Short mmCIF file of C-alpha atoms and ligand atoms in Angstrom, two decimals:
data_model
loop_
_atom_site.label_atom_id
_atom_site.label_comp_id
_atom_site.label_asym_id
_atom_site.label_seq_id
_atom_site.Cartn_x
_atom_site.Cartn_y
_atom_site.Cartn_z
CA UNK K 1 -97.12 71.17 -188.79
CA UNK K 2 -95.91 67.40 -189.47
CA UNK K 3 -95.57 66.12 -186.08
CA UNK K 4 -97.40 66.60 -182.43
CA UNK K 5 -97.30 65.08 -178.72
CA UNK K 6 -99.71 64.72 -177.12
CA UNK K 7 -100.07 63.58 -173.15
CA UNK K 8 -102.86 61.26 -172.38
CA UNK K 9 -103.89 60.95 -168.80
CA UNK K 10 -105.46 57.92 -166.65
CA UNK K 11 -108.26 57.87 -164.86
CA UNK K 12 -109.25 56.47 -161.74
CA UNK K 13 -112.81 55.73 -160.62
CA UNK K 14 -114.01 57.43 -157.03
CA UNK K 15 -117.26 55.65 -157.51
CA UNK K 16 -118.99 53.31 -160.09
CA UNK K 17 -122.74 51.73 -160.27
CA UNK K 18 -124.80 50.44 -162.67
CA UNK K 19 -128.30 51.60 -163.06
CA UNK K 20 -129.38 49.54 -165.85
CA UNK K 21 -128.91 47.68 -168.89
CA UNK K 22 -129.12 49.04 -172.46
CA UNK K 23 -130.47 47.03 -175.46
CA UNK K 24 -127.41 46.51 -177.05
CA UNK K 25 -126.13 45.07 -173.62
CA UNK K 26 -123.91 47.98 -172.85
CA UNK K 27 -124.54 48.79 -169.06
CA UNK K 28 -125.45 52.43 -167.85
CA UNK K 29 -123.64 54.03 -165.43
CA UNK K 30 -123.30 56.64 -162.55
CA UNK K 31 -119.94 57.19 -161.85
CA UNK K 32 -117.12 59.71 -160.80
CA UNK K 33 -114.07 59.87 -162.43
CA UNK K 34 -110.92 61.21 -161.77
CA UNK K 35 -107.89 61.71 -164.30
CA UNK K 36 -104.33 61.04 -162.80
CA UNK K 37 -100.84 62.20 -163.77
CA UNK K 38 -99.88 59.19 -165.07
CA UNK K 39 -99.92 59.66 -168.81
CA UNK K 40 -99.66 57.49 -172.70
CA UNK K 41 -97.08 59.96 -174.67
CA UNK K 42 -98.53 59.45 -178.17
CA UNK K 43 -96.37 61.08 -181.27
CA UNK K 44 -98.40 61.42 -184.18
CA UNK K 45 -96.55 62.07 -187.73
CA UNK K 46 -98.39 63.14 -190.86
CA UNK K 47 -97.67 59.89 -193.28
CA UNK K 48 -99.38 57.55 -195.97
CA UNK K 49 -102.05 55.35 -194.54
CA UNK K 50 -102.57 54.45 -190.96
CA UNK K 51 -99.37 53.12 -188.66
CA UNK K 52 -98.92 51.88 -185.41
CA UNK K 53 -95.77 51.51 -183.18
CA UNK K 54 -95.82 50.65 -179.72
CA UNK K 55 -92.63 50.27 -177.31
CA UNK K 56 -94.06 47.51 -175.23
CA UNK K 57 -95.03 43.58 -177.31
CA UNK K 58 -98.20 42.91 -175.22
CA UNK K 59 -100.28 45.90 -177.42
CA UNK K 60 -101.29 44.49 -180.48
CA UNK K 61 -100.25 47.22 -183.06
CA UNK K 62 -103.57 46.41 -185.69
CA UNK K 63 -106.62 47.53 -186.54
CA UNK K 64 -108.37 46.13 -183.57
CA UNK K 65 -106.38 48.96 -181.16
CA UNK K 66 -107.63 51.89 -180.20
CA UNK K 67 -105.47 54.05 -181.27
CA UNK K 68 -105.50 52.72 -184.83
CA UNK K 69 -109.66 52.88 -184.90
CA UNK K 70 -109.32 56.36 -183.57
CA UNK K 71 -107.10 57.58 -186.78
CA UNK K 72 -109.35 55.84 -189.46
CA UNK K 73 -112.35 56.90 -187.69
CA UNK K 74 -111.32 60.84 -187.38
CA UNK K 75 -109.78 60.34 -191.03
CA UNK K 76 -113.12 59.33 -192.34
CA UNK K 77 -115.47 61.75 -190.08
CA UNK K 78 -113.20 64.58 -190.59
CA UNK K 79 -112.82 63.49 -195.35
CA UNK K 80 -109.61 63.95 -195.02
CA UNK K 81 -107.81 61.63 -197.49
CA UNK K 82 -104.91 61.73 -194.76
CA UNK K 83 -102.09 59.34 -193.26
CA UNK K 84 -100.07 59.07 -189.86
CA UNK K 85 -97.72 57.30 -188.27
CA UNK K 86 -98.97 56.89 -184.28
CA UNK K 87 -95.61 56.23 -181.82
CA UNK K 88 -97.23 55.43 -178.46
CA UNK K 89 -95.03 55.16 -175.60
CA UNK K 90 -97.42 52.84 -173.06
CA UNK K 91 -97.15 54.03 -168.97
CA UNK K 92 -100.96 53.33 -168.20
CA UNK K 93 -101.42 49.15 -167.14
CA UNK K 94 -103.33 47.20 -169.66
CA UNK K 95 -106.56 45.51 -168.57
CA UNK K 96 -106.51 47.87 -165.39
CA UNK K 97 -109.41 49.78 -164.98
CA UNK K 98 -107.39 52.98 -165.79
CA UNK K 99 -108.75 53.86 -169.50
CA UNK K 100 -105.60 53.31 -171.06
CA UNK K 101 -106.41 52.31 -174.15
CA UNK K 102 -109.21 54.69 -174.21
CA UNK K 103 -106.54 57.59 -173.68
CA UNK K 104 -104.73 55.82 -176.67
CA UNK K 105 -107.30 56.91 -178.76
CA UNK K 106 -108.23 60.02 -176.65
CA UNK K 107 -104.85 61.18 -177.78
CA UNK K 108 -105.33 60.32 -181.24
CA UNK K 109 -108.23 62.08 -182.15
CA UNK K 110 -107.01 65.55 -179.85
CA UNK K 111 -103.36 65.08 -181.67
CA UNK K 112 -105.10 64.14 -185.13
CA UNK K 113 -107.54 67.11 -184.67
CA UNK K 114 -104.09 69.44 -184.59
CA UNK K 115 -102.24 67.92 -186.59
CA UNK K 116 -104.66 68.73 -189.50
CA UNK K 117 -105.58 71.94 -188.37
CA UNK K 118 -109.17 70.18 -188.46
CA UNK K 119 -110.99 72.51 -186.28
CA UNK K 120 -113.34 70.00 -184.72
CA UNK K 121 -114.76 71.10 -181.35
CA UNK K 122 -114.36 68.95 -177.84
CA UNK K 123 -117.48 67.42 -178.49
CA UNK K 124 -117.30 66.64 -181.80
CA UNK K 125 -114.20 64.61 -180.59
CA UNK K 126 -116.28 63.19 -177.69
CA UNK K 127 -118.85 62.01 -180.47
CA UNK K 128 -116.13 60.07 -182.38
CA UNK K 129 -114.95 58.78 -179.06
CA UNK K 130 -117.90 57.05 -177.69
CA UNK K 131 -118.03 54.88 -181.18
CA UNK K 132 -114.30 53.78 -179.77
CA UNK K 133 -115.22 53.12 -176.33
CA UNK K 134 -117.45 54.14 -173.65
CA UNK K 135 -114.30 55.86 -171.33
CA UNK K 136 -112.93 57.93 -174.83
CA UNK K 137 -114.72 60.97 -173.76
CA UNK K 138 -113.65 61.42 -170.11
CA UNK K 139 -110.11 60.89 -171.42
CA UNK K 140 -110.78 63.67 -174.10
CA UNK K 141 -112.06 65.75 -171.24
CA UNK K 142 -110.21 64.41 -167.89
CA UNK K 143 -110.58 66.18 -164.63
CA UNK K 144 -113.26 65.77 -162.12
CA UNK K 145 -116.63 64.60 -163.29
CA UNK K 146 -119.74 62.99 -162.84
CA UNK K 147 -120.43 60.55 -166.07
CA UNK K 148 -123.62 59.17 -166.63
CA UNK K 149 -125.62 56.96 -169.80
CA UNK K 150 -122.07 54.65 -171.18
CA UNK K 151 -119.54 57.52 -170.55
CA UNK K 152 -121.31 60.13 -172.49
CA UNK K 153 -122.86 62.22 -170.60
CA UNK K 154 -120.46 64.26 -168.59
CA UNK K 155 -120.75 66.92 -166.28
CA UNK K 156 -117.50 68.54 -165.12
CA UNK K 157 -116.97 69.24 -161.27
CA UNK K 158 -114.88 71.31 -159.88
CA UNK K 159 -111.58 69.60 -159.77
CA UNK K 160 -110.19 68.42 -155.94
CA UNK K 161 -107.07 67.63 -155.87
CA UNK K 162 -105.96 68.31 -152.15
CA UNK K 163 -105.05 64.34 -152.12
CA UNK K 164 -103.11 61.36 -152.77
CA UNK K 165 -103.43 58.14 -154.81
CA UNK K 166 -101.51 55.19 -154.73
CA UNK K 167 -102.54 52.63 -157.76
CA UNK K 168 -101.42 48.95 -157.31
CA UNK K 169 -102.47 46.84 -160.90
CA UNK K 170 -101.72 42.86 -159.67
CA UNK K 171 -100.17 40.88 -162.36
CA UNK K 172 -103.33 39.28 -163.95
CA UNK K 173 -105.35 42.27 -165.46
CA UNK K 174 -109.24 41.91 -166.30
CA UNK K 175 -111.01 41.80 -169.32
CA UNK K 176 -114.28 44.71 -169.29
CA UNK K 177 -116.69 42.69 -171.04
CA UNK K 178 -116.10 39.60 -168.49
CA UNK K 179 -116.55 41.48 -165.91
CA UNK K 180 -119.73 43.08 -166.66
CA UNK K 181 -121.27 39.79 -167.71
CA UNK K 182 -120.26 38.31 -164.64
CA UNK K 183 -122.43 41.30 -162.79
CA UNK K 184 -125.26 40.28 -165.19
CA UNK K 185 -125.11 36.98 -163.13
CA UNK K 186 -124.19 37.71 -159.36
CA UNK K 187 -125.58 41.14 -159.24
CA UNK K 188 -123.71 43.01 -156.07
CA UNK K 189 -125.13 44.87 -152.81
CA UNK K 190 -121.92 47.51 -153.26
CA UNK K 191 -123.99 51.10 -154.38
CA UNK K 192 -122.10 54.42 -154.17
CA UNK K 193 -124.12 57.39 -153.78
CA UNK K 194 -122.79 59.55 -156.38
CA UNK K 195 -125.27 62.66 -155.27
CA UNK K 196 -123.58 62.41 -151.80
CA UNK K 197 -120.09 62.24 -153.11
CA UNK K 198 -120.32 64.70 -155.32
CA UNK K 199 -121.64 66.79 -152.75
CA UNK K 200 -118.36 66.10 -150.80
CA UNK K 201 -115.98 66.84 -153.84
CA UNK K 202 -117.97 70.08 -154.49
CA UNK K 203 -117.30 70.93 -150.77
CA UNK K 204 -113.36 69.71 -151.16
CA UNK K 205 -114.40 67.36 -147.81
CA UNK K 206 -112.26 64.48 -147.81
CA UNK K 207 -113.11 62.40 -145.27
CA UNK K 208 -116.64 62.50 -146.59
CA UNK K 209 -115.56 62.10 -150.06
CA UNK K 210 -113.96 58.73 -148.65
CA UNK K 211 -117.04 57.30 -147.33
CA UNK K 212 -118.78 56.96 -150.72
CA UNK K 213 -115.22 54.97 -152.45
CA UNK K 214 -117.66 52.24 -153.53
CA UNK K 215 -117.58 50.44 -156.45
CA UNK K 216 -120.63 48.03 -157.85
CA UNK K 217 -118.25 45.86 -160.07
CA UNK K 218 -115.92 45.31 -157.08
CA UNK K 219 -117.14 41.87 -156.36
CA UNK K 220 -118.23 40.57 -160.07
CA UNK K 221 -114.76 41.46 -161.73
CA UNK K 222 -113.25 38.14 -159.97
CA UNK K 223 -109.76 40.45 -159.72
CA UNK K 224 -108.07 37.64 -157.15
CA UNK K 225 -105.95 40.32 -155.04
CA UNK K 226 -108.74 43.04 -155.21
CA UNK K 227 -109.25 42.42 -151.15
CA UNK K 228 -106.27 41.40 -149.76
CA UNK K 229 -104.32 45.19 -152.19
CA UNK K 230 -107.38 46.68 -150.31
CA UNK K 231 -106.27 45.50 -146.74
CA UNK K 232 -102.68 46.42 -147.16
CA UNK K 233 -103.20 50.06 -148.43
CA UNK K 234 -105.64 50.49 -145.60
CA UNK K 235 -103.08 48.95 -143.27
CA UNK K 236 -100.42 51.81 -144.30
CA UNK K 237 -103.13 54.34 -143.68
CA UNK K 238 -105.49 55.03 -146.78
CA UNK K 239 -108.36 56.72 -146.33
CA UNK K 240 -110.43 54.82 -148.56
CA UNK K 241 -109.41 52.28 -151.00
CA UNK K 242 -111.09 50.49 -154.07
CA UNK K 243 -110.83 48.74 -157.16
CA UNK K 244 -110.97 51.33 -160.54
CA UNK K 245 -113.46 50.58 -162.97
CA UNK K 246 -113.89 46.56 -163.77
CA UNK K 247 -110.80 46.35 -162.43
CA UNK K 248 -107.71 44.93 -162.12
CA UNK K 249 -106.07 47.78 -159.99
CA UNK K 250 -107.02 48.60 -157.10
CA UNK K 251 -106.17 52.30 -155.43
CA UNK K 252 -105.98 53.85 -152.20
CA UNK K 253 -106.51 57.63 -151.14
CA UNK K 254 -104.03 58.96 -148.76
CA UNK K 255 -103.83 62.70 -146.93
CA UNK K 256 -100.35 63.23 -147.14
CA UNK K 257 -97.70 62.13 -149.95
CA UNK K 258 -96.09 61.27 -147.69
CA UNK K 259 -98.18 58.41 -146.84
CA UNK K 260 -98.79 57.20 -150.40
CA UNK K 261 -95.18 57.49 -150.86
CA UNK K 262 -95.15 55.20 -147.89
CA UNK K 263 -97.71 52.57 -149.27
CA UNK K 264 -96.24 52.58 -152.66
CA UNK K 265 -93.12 51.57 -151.37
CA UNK K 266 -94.52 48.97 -149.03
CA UNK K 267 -96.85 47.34 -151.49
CA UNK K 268 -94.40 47.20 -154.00
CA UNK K 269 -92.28 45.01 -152.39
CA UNK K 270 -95.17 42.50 -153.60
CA UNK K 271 -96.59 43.82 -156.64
CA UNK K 272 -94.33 44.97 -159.69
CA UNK K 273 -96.30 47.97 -160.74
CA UNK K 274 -96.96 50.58 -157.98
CA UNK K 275 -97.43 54.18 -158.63
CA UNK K 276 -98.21 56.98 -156.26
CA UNK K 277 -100.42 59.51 -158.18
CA UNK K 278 -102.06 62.85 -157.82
CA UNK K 279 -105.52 63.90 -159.47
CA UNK K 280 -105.28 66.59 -161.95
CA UNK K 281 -107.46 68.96 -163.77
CA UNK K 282 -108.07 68.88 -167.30
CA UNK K 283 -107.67 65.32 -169.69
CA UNK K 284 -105.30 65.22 -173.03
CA UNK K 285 -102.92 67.95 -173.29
CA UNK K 286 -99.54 68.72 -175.71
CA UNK K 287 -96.17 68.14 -174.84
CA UNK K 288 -94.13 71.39 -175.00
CA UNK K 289 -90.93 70.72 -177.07
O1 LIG L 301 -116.46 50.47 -174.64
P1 LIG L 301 -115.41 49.58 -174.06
O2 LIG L 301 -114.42 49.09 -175.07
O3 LIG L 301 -114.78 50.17 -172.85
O4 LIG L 301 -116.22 48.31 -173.53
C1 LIG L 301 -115.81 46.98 -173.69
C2 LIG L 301 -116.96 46.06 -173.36
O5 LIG L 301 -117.31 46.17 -171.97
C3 LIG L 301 -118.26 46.31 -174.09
O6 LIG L 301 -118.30 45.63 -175.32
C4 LIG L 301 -119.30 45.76 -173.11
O7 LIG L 301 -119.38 44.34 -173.19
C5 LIG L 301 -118.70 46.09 -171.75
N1 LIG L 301 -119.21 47.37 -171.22
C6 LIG L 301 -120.50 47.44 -170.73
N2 LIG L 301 -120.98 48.63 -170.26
C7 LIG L 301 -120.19 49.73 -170.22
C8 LIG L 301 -118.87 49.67 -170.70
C9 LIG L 301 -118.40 48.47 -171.20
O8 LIG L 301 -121.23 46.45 -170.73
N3 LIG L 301 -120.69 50.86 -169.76
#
């Protein structure tokens, strides 16, 4: 085999607290995540060394990038004196809350671990994955879960997907690391109670799944539009709506497609990059030639 594509989904968060601090200041977390059709098409080409092409000039292609760390990392775990050339074709917003770059190198490892007929198992990738970042090994795994310690610990639910999502990413994105440092400092009163929405996924109740759309970092992430993306996606009839992760985008859950079809279009008219979205089971998977 000399070349494989892989598709590497988004995720959304349906709730997100902090319960603590670890000593290397990495927060812990409760959350539930969700992964979305909306997908990072990453080619991977057996080559010499490690190379990077992206088809949008805001990702730098070095070593800092995902993707790139992913390769050398797996490369190195893996002692595999092996090269490729990594062609990612970017759909996920940057500096979104979504895990994009995280499914970057998601993508990587899952396409590398083919690619060289390496053999490693899930979690073997998910081991590699938390060095990259703490949201690698929900993108390795994707679907419905509950994710606990910095994104490691993951329990798998059983996927609901009777709804509709539709994502609106304002034009100034926000950096992870400022965000949780400004939580370090203003703290929040926002706490999801995972047990209870969990409890509603496992039950496929969506009204009650809606109550618990909380998200601690909401407030501390300083995303400028967060409220007013909120008020206008409630306006055209979501359900629930919240900023993902540490932000910047901001999502509402809608009934119908109809609906989020709706929104989208509405909310659009403002903000460049809309999408209306469905949850999905499962996290990276291969394209079928
Ligand atoms: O691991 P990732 O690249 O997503 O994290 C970027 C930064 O965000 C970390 O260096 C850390 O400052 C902050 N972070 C955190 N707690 C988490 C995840 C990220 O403090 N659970």
């Amino acid at each position: 085999m000399k070349q494989v594509t892989v598709l590497a989904p988004a995720k959304i968060n349906l709730a997100l607290d902090v319960t603590g601090v670890r000593q290397d200041g990495y927060h812990t977390l409760d959350m539930i995540m969700q992964a979305v059709n909306l997908y990072e098409v990453i080619t991977l080409r057996k080559g010499v060394g490690v190379k990077l092409k992206c088809n949008v000039p805001y990702v730098p292609c070095n070593e800092k990038n995902t993707a790139h760390k992913a390769a050398r990392l797996f490369f190195e775990y893996a002692k595999i004196d092996g090269g490729v050339d990594i062609t990612i074709e970017k759909h996920v917003p940057v500096k979104a809350g979504m895990a994009g770059g995280s499914a970057d190198a998601a993508g990587v490892l899952v396409g590398l671990n083919m690619l060289y007929g390496t053999g490693l198992s899930v979690e073997q990738l998910c081991e590699l994955g938390i060095k990259i970042g703490a949201d690698v090994p929900f993108a390795i795994k994707g679907g419905t879960a509950r994710v606990k310690g910095i994104g490691e610990e993951i329990t798998p639910l059983k996927p609901f997907l009777y709804y509709y999502i539709t994502v609106v990413m304002p034009s100034a994105g926000i950096s992870t690391p400022a965000a949780f440092k400004r939580y370090d400092e203003l703290g929040t009163d926002i706490r999801p109670d995972c047990d209870k929405l969990q409890k509603a996924i496992e039950s496929y109740n969506l009204e009650d799944m809606c109550k618990e759309v909380k998200n601690s970092l909401q407030f501390s992430s300083a995303a400028k539009d967060t409220d007013a993306i909120c008020k206008a996606l409630n306006e055209n009839g979501a359900l629930a709506s919240m900023m993902t992760g540490s932000g910047a985008a901001v999502f509402g859950i809608y009934s119908s497609q109809e609906k989020a079809l709706q929104a989208k279009n509405i909310l659009s008219k403002t903000y460049e990059q809309t999408f209306c979205l469905e949850p999905i089971s499962g996290g990276v998977k291969f394209k079928s030639l």
